[in-house]
Amino acid sequence: MTTTPAGSRIAERKLRAKRARRAQILSAARRIAEREGWSNVTVRRLSDEISYSQPVLYAHFPSRDGILAAVAIEGFQEIGLALEKARKRVRDGSPVESVAAAYLAFAASSPALYEVMFSLSLSVPFGEAATPPELRFAFSQLLQLFRGQGAGSEVLSELFWASLHGIAELTRTKRFPRSRQKARVRALVNRFTVPTGQTVPVAKARRR
């Protein structure tokens, strides 16, 4: 039995409505978290916030953790796009510096989103076969900065990411004064800017 054009339009309309509800749920979760923290993002609270019954929410997400994981994945897509834009818009300056500034700006402007991406215990896999494409896309923007470093490109990208994350978190928790942020970024960029034609030696992991 083939689907009639009318049936196809109905199916498409239902799919759009489902996607719209899903987006509304995630938007509400982010809104509550930014105002009150992730501990207040519960299925019941979301149900009240957007006037959907709890069964409707569970039809889209199996649990509260599923909602938070979806928000985190959404966040990685957004930071990936921000880093890509920063990397590509550089003409005369350093793409490493541009990406570093964009990363820290994202973390500072969306603290709750950044927290769910990195600081909460979620079931989102990192560095595995099952890693979502949004996470791979975000990390690929860091990898692009160290192309030509051979086997060392991934390690350099990880160390650069770790440094940016450390600065973001220590600044957020007021361990680092914001007054020296530009100096920190400049020093970090100097450490990770590799002269053209040179590579950074990376030690091979020992076999156990």
PDB file of C-alpha atoms in Angstrom:
ATOM      1  CA  MET A   1       0.000   0.000   0.000  1.00  0.00           C
ATOM      2  CA  THR A   2       1.527   3.317  -1.058  1.00  0.00           C
ATOM      3  CA  THR A   3       1.206   6.542   0.881  1.00  0.00           C
ATOM      4  CA  THR A   4      -1.094   9.051  -0.761  1.00  0.00           C
ATOM      5  CA  PRO A   5       0.033  12.663  -1.204  1.00  0.00           C
ATOM      6  CA  ALA A   6      -2.456  13.693   1.488  1.00  0.00           C
ATOM      7  CA  GLY A   7      -1.143  10.995   3.825  1.00  0.00           C
ATOM      8  CA  SER A   8       2.404  12.129   3.158  1.00  0.00           C
ATOM      9  CA  ARG A   9       1.523  15.721   4.040  1.00  0.00           C
ATOM     10  CA  ILE A  10      -0.087  14.573   7.289  1.00  0.00           C
ATOM     11  CA  ALA A  11       2.993  12.532   8.183  1.00  0.00           C
ATOM     12  CA  GLU A  12       5.261  15.505   7.466  1.00  0.00           C
ATOM     13  CA  ARG A  13       3.059  17.773   9.559  1.00  0.00           C
ATOM     14  CA  LYS A  14       3.190  15.334  12.483  1.00  0.00           C
ATOM     15  CA  LEU A  15       6.978  15.097  12.168  1.00  0.00           C
ATOM     16  CA  ARG A  16       7.323  18.892  12.204  1.00  0.00           C
ATOM     17  CA  ALA A  17       5.076  19.101  15.259  1.00  0.00           C
ATOM     18  CA  LYS A  18       7.152  16.440  17.025  1.00  0.00           C
ATOM     19  CA  ARG A  19      10.380  18.279  16.266  1.00  0.00           C
ATOM     20  CA  ALA A  20       8.858  21.550  17.448  1.00  0.00           C
ATOM     21  CA  ARG A  21       7.797  19.981  20.754  1.00  0.00           C
ATOM     22  CA  ARG A  22      11.250  18.501  21.225  1.00  0.00           C
ATOM     23  CA  ALA A  23      12.882  21.877  20.579  1.00  0.00           C
ATOM     24  CA  GLN A  24      10.464  23.525  22.999  1.00  0.00           C
ATOM     25  CA  ILE A  25      11.348  21.040  25.735  1.00  0.00           C
ATOM     26  CA  LEU A  26      15.085  21.618  25.280  1.00  0.00           C
ATOM     27  CA  SER A  27      14.645  25.389  25.157  1.00  0.00           C
ATOM     28  CA  ALA A  28      12.635  25.319  28.389  1.00  0.00           C
ATOM     29  CA  ALA A  29      15.284  23.149  30.077  1.00  0.00           C
ATOM     30  CA  ARG A  30      18.003  25.618  29.131  1.00  0.00           C
ATOM     31  CA  ARG A  31      15.916  28.575  30.248  1.00  0.00           C
ATOM     32  CA  ILE A  32      15.226  27.093  33.690  1.00  0.00           C
ATOM     33  CA  ALA A  33      18.879  26.060  34.121  1.00  0.00           C
ATOM     34  CA  GLU A  34      20.183  29.521  33.280  1.00  0.00           C
ATOM     35  CA  ARG A  35      17.816  31.047  35.860  1.00  0.00           C
ATOM     36  CA  GLU A  36      17.867  28.468  38.639  1.00  0.00           C
ATOM     37  CA  GLY A  37      20.452  25.763  37.924  1.00  0.00           C
ATOM     38  CA  TRP A  38      20.188  22.215  36.584  1.00  0.00           C
ATOM     39  CA  SER A  39      18.931  20.784  39.863  1.00  0.00           C
ATOM     40  CA  ASN A  40      15.627  22.532  39.168  1.00  0.00           C
ATOM     41  CA  VAL A  41      15.278  21.036  35.686  1.00  0.00           C
ATOM     42  CA  THR A  42      12.903  18.156  36.365  1.00  0.00           C
ATOM     43  CA  VAL A  43      10.275  16.510  34.212  1.00  0.00           C
ATOM     44  CA  ARG A  44       7.553  17.892  36.473  1.00  0.00           C
ATOM     45  CA  ARG A  45       8.976  21.416  36.319  1.00  0.00           C
ATOM     46  CA  LEU A  46       9.287  21.231  32.538  1.00  0.00           C
ATOM     47  CA  SER A  47       5.714  19.994  32.308  1.00  0.00           C
ATOM     48  CA  ASP A  48       4.531  23.053  34.222  1.00  0.00           C
ATOM     49  CA  GLU A  49       6.803  25.413  32.288  1.00  0.00           C
ATOM     50  CA  ILE A  50       5.543  24.500  28.811  1.00  0.00           C
ATOM     51  CA  SER A  51       2.092  23.140  29.706  1.00  0.00           C
ATOM     52  CA  TYR A  52       2.717  19.626  28.396  1.00  0.00           C
ATOM     53  CA  SER A  53       1.765  16.552  30.354  1.00  0.00           C
ATOM     54  CA  GLN A  54       4.591  14.433  31.718  1.00  0.00           C
ATOM     55  CA  PRO A  55       3.665  11.511  29.399  1.00  0.00           C
ATOM     56  CA  VAL A  56       4.183  13.860  26.424  1.00  0.00           C
ATOM     57  CA  LEU A  57       7.690  14.674  27.674  1.00  0.00           C
ATOM     58  CA  TYR A  58       8.465  11.002  28.218  1.00  0.00           C
ATOM     59  CA  ALA A  59       7.301  10.301  24.666  1.00  0.00           C
ATOM     60  CA  HIS A  60      10.220  12.458  23.477  1.00  0.00           C
ATOM     61  CA  PHE A  61      12.825  11.614  26.114  1.00  0.00           C
ATOM     62  CA  PRO A  62      13.044   8.449  28.238  1.00  0.00           C
ATOM     63  CA  SER A  63      14.263  10.314  31.332  1.00  0.00           C
ATOM     64  CA  ARG A  64      15.508  13.595  32.750  1.00  0.00           C
ATOM     65  CA  ASP A  65      19.056  12.504  31.906  1.00  0.00           C
ATOM     66  CA  GLY A  66      17.949  12.061  28.309  1.00  0.00           C
ATOM     67  CA  ILE A  67      16.840  15.696  28.226  1.00  0.00           C
ATOM     68  CA  LEU A  68      20.113  16.909  29.713  1.00  0.00           C
ATOM     69  CA  ALA A  69      22.140  14.775  27.293  1.00  0.00           C
ATOM     70  CA  ALA A  70      20.196  16.248  24.362  1.00  0.00           C
ATOM     71  CA  VAL A  71      20.899  19.771  25.643  1.00  0.00           C
ATOM     72  CA  ALA A  72      24.603  18.931  25.975  1.00  0.00           C
ATOM     73  CA  ILE A  73      24.755  17.616  22.408  1.00  0.00           C
ATOM     74  CA  GLU A  74      22.977  20.768  21.228  1.00  0.00           C
ATOM     75  CA  GLY A  75      25.625  22.778  23.071  1.00  0.00           C
ATOM     76  CA  PHE A  76      28.470  20.991  21.296  1.00  0.00           C
ATOM     77  CA  GLN A  77      26.912  21.803  17.945  1.00  0.00           C
ATOM     78  CA  GLU A  78      26.693  25.457  18.953  1.00  0.00           C
ATOM     79  CA  ILE A  79      30.250  25.711  20.259  1.00  0.00           C
ATOM     80  CA  GLY A  80      31.468  23.875  17.146  1.00  0.00           C
ATOM     81  CA  LEU A  81      29.809  26.470  14.927  1.00  0.00           C
ATOM     82  CA  ALA A  82      31.252  29.305  17.039  1.00  0.00           C
ATOM     83  CA  LEU A  83      34.765  27.847  16.791  1.00  0.00           C
ATOM     84  CA  GLU A  84      34.405  27.217  13.061  1.00  0.00           C
ATOM     85  CA  LYS A  85      33.342  30.818  12.492  1.00  0.00           C
ATOM     86  CA  ALA A  86      36.236  32.099  14.595  1.00  0.00           C
ATOM     87  CA  ARG A  87      38.744  29.897  12.774  1.00  0.00           C
ATOM     88  CA  LYS A  88      37.578  30.847   9.285  1.00  0.00           C
ATOM     89  CA  ARG A  89      37.202  34.595   9.772  1.00  0.00           C
ATOM     90  CA  VAL A  90      40.900  35.135  10.565  1.00  0.00           C
ATOM     91  CA  ARG A  91      42.833  36.908   7.845  1.00  0.00           C
ATOM     92  CA  ASP A  92      46.037  38.345   9.297  1.00  0.00           C
ATOM     93  CA  GLY A  93      45.860  37.249  12.927  1.00  0.00           C
ATOM     94  CA  SER A  94      46.254  33.880  14.590  1.00  0.00           C
ATOM     95  CA  PRO A  95      43.469  31.305  14.179  1.00  0.00           C
ATOM     96  CA  VAL A  96      44.616  29.731  17.459  1.00  0.00           C
ATOM     97  CA  GLU A  97      44.006  33.010  19.272  1.00  0.00           C
ATOM     98  CA  SER A  98      40.671  33.571  17.529  1.00  0.00           C
ATOM     99  CA  VAL A  99      39.422  30.098  18.458  1.00  0.00           C
ATOM    100  CA  ALA A 100      40.661  30.457  22.043  1.00  0.00           C
ATOM    101  CA  ALA A 101      38.794  33.750  22.442  1.00  0.00           C
ATOM    102  CA  ALA A 102      35.622  32.267  20.926  1.00  0.00           C
ATOM    103  CA  TYR A 103      35.772  29.234  23.200  1.00  0.00           C
ATOM    104  CA  LEU A 104      36.144  31.307  26.362  1.00  0.00           C
ATOM    105  CA  ALA A 105      33.445  33.736  25.218  1.00  0.00           C
ATOM    106  CA  PHE A 106      31.034  30.824  24.700  1.00  0.00           C
ATOM    107  CA  ALA A 107      31.768  29.397  28.157  1.00  0.00           C
ATOM    108  CA  ALA A 108      31.294  32.810  29.797  1.00  0.00           C
ATOM    109  CA  SER A 109      28.090  33.709  27.945  1.00  0.00           C
ATOM    110  CA  SER A 110      26.333  30.347  28.467  1.00  0.00           C
ATOM    111  CA  PRO A 111      27.482  29.079  31.883  1.00  0.00           C
ATOM    112  CA  ALA A 112      24.600  26.649  32.431  1.00  0.00           C
ATOM    113  CA  LEU A 113      24.935  25.196  28.947  1.00  0.00           C
ATOM    114  CA  TYR A 114      28.694  24.836  29.384  1.00  0.00           C
ATOM    115  CA  GLU A 115      28.121  23.139  32.735  1.00  0.00           C
ATOM    116  CA  VAL A 116      25.827  20.476  31.302  1.00  0.00           C
ATOM    117  CA  MET A 117      28.291  19.863  28.477  1.00  0.00           C
ATOM    118  CA  PHE A 118      31.246  19.201  30.773  1.00  0.00           C
ATOM    119  CA  SER A 119      30.484  19.168  34.481  1.00  0.00           C
ATOM    120  CA  LEU A 120      27.434  16.937  34.921  1.00  0.00           C
ATOM    121  CA  SER A 121      27.526  13.146  34.839  1.00  0.00           C
ATOM    122  CA  LEU A 122      25.831  12.231  31.575  1.00  0.00           C
ATOM    123  CA  SER A 123      25.792   9.178  29.362  1.00  0.00           C
ATOM    124  CA  VAL A 124      27.201  11.045  26.353  1.00  0.00           C
ATOM    125  CA  PRO A 125      30.312   9.166  25.157  1.00  0.00           C
ATOM    126  CA  PHE A 126      33.525  11.059  24.378  1.00  0.00           C
ATOM    127  CA  GLY A 127      36.242   9.703  22.106  1.00  0.00           C
ATOM    128  CA  GLU A 128      34.420   6.478  21.300  1.00  0.00           C
ATOM    129  CA  ALA A 129      32.807   4.894  18.271  1.00  0.00           C
ATOM    130  CA  ALA A 130      29.406   5.969  19.613  1.00  0.00           C
ATOM    131  CA  THR A 131      30.442   9.614  20.072  1.00  0.00           C
ATOM    132  CA  PRO A 132      27.696  11.845  18.576  1.00  0.00           C
ATOM    133  CA  PRO A 133      28.643  13.744  15.391  1.00  0.00           C
ATOM    134  CA  GLU A 134      28.071  17.084  17.146  1.00  0.00           C
ATOM    135  CA  LEU A 135      30.926  16.313  19.554  1.00  0.00           C
ATOM    136  CA  ARG A 136      33.170  15.175  16.705  1.00  0.00           C
ATOM    137  CA  PHE A 137      32.364  18.376  14.811  1.00  0.00           C
ATOM    138  CA  ALA A 138      33.312  20.577  17.771  1.00  0.00           C
ATOM    139  CA  PHE A 139      36.594  18.731  18.346  1.00  0.00           C
ATOM    140  CA  SER A 140      37.397  18.851  14.636  1.00  0.00           C
ATOM    141  CA  GLN A 141      37.593  22.653  14.870  1.00  0.00           C
ATOM    142  CA  LEU A 142      40.482  22.275  17.308  1.00  0.00           C
ATOM    143  CA  LEU A 143      42.096  19.594  15.161  1.00  0.00           C
ATOM    144  CA  GLN A 144      42.048  21.982  12.194  1.00  0.00           C
ATOM    145  CA  LEU A 145      44.343  24.333  14.110  1.00  0.00           C
ATOM    146  CA  PHE A 146      47.086  21.723  14.311  1.00  0.00           C
ATOM    147  CA  ARG A 147      46.960  20.185  10.852  1.00  0.00           C
ATOM    148  CA  GLY A 148      50.351  19.059   9.649  1.00  0.00           C
ATOM    149  CA  GLN A 149      51.460  17.903  13.092  1.00  0.00           C
ATOM    150  CA  GLY A 150      51.040  14.266  12.101  1.00  0.00           C
ATOM    151  CA  ALA A 151      50.424  11.907  14.989  1.00  0.00           C
ATOM    152  CA  GLY A 152      50.761  14.822  17.397  1.00  0.00           C
ATOM    153  CA  SER A 153      47.741  16.753  16.116  1.00  0.00           C
ATOM    154  CA  GLU A 154      45.201  14.988  18.319  1.00  0.00           C
ATOM    155  CA  VAL A 155      47.364  15.254  21.427  1.00  0.00           C
ATOM    156  CA  LEU A 156      47.970  18.966  20.817  1.00  0.00           C
ATOM    157  CA  SER A 157      44.241  19.482  20.273  1.00  0.00           C
ATOM    158  CA  GLU A 158      43.445  17.688  23.530  1.00  0.00           C
ATOM    159  CA  LEU A 159      46.007  19.714  25.476  1.00  0.00           C
ATOM    160  CA  PHE A 160      44.744  22.957  23.958  1.00  0.00           C
ATOM    161  CA  TRP A 161      41.166  21.985  24.809  1.00  0.00           C
ATOM    162  CA  ALA A 162      42.184  21.048  28.374  1.00  0.00           C
ATOM    163  CA  SER A 163      43.906  24.418  28.800  1.00  0.00           C
ATOM    164  CA  LEU A 164      40.882  26.342  27.543  1.00  0.00           C
ATOM    165  CA  HIS A 165      38.539  24.326  29.745  1.00  0.00           C
ATOM    166  CA  GLY A 166      40.752  24.937  32.762  1.00  0.00           C
ATOM    167  CA  ILE A 167      40.827  28.675  32.142  1.00  0.00           C
ATOM    168  CA  ALA A 168      37.053  28.751  31.623  1.00  0.00           C
ATOM    169  CA  GLU A 169      36.304  26.854  34.833  1.00  0.00           C
ATOM    170  CA  LEU A 170      38.863  28.640  37.019  1.00  0.00           C
ATOM    171  CA  THR A 171      37.596  31.993  35.783  1.00  0.00           C
ATOM    172  CA  ARG A 172      33.965  30.989  36.366  1.00  0.00           C
ATOM    173  CA  THR A 173      34.693  29.919  39.939  1.00  0.00           C
ATOM    174  CA  LYS A 174      36.693  33.132  40.531  1.00  0.00           C
ATOM    175  CA  ARG A 175      39.981  31.334  41.081  1.00  0.00           C
ATOM    176  CA  PHE A 176      41.394  33.346  38.181  1.00  0.00           C
ATOM    177  CA  PRO A 177      40.834  37.137  38.086  1.00  0.00           C
ATOM    178  CA  ARG A 178      39.194  38.260  34.852  1.00  0.00           C
ATOM    179  CA  SER A 179      41.583  41.209  34.685  1.00  0.00           C
ATOM    180  CA  ARG A 180      44.361  38.910  33.402  1.00  0.00           C
ATOM    181  CA  GLN A 181      42.266  36.978  30.897  1.00  0.00           C
ATOM    182  CA  LYS A 182      43.801  38.600  27.814  1.00  0.00           C
ATOM    183  CA  ALA A 183      47.301  37.942  29.136  1.00  0.00           C
ATOM    184  CA  ARG A 184      46.393  34.287  29.785  1.00  0.00           C
ATOM    185  CA  VAL A 185      45.030  33.821  26.278  1.00  0.00           C
ATOM    186  CA  ARG A 186      48.090  35.488  24.747  1.00  0.00           C
ATOM    187  CA  ALA A 187      50.469  33.258  26.721  1.00  0.00           C
ATOM    188  CA  LEU A 188      48.445  30.151  25.838  1.00  0.00           C
ATOM    189  CA  VAL A 189      48.449  31.033  22.153  1.00  0.00           C
ATOM    190  CA  ASN A 190      52.220  31.545  22.197  1.00  0.00           C
ATOM    191  CA  ARG A 191      52.665  28.047  23.652  1.00  0.00           C
ATOM    192  CA  PHE A 192      50.434  26.415  21.066  1.00  0.00           C
ATOM    193  CA  THR A 193      51.429  28.338  17.944  1.00  0.00           C
ATOM    194  CA  VAL A 194      53.756  26.074  15.998  1.00  0.00           C
ATOM    195  CA  PRO A 195      56.042  27.787  13.430  1.00  0.00           C
ATOM    196  CA  THR A 196      55.300  26.870   9.814  1.00  0.00           C
ATOM    197  CA  GLY A 197      57.177  23.785   8.701  1.00  0.00           C
ATOM    198  CA  GLN A 198      57.862  22.535  12.222  1.00  0.00           C
ATOM    199  CA  THR A 199      56.192  19.730  14.105  1.00  0.00           C
ATOM    200  CA  VAL A 200      55.875  19.003  17.794  1.00  0.00           C
ATOM    201  CA  PRO A 201      57.358  15.642  18.837  1.00  0.00           C
ATOM    202  CA  VAL A 202      54.922  13.486  20.775  1.00  0.00           C
ATOM    203  CA  ALA A 203      56.136  10.520  22.771  1.00  0.00           C
ATOM    204  CA  LYS A 204      54.590   7.186  21.867  1.00  0.00           C
ATOM    205  CA  ALA A 205      52.583   5.474  24.554  1.00  0.00           C
ATOM    206  CA  ARG A 206      54.346   2.471  26.039  1.00  0.00           C
ATOM    207  CA  ARG A 207      52.811  -0.920  25.510  1.00  0.00           C
ATOM    208  CA  ARG A 208      51.852  -2.686  28.703  1.00  0.00           C
TER     209      ARG A 208
END
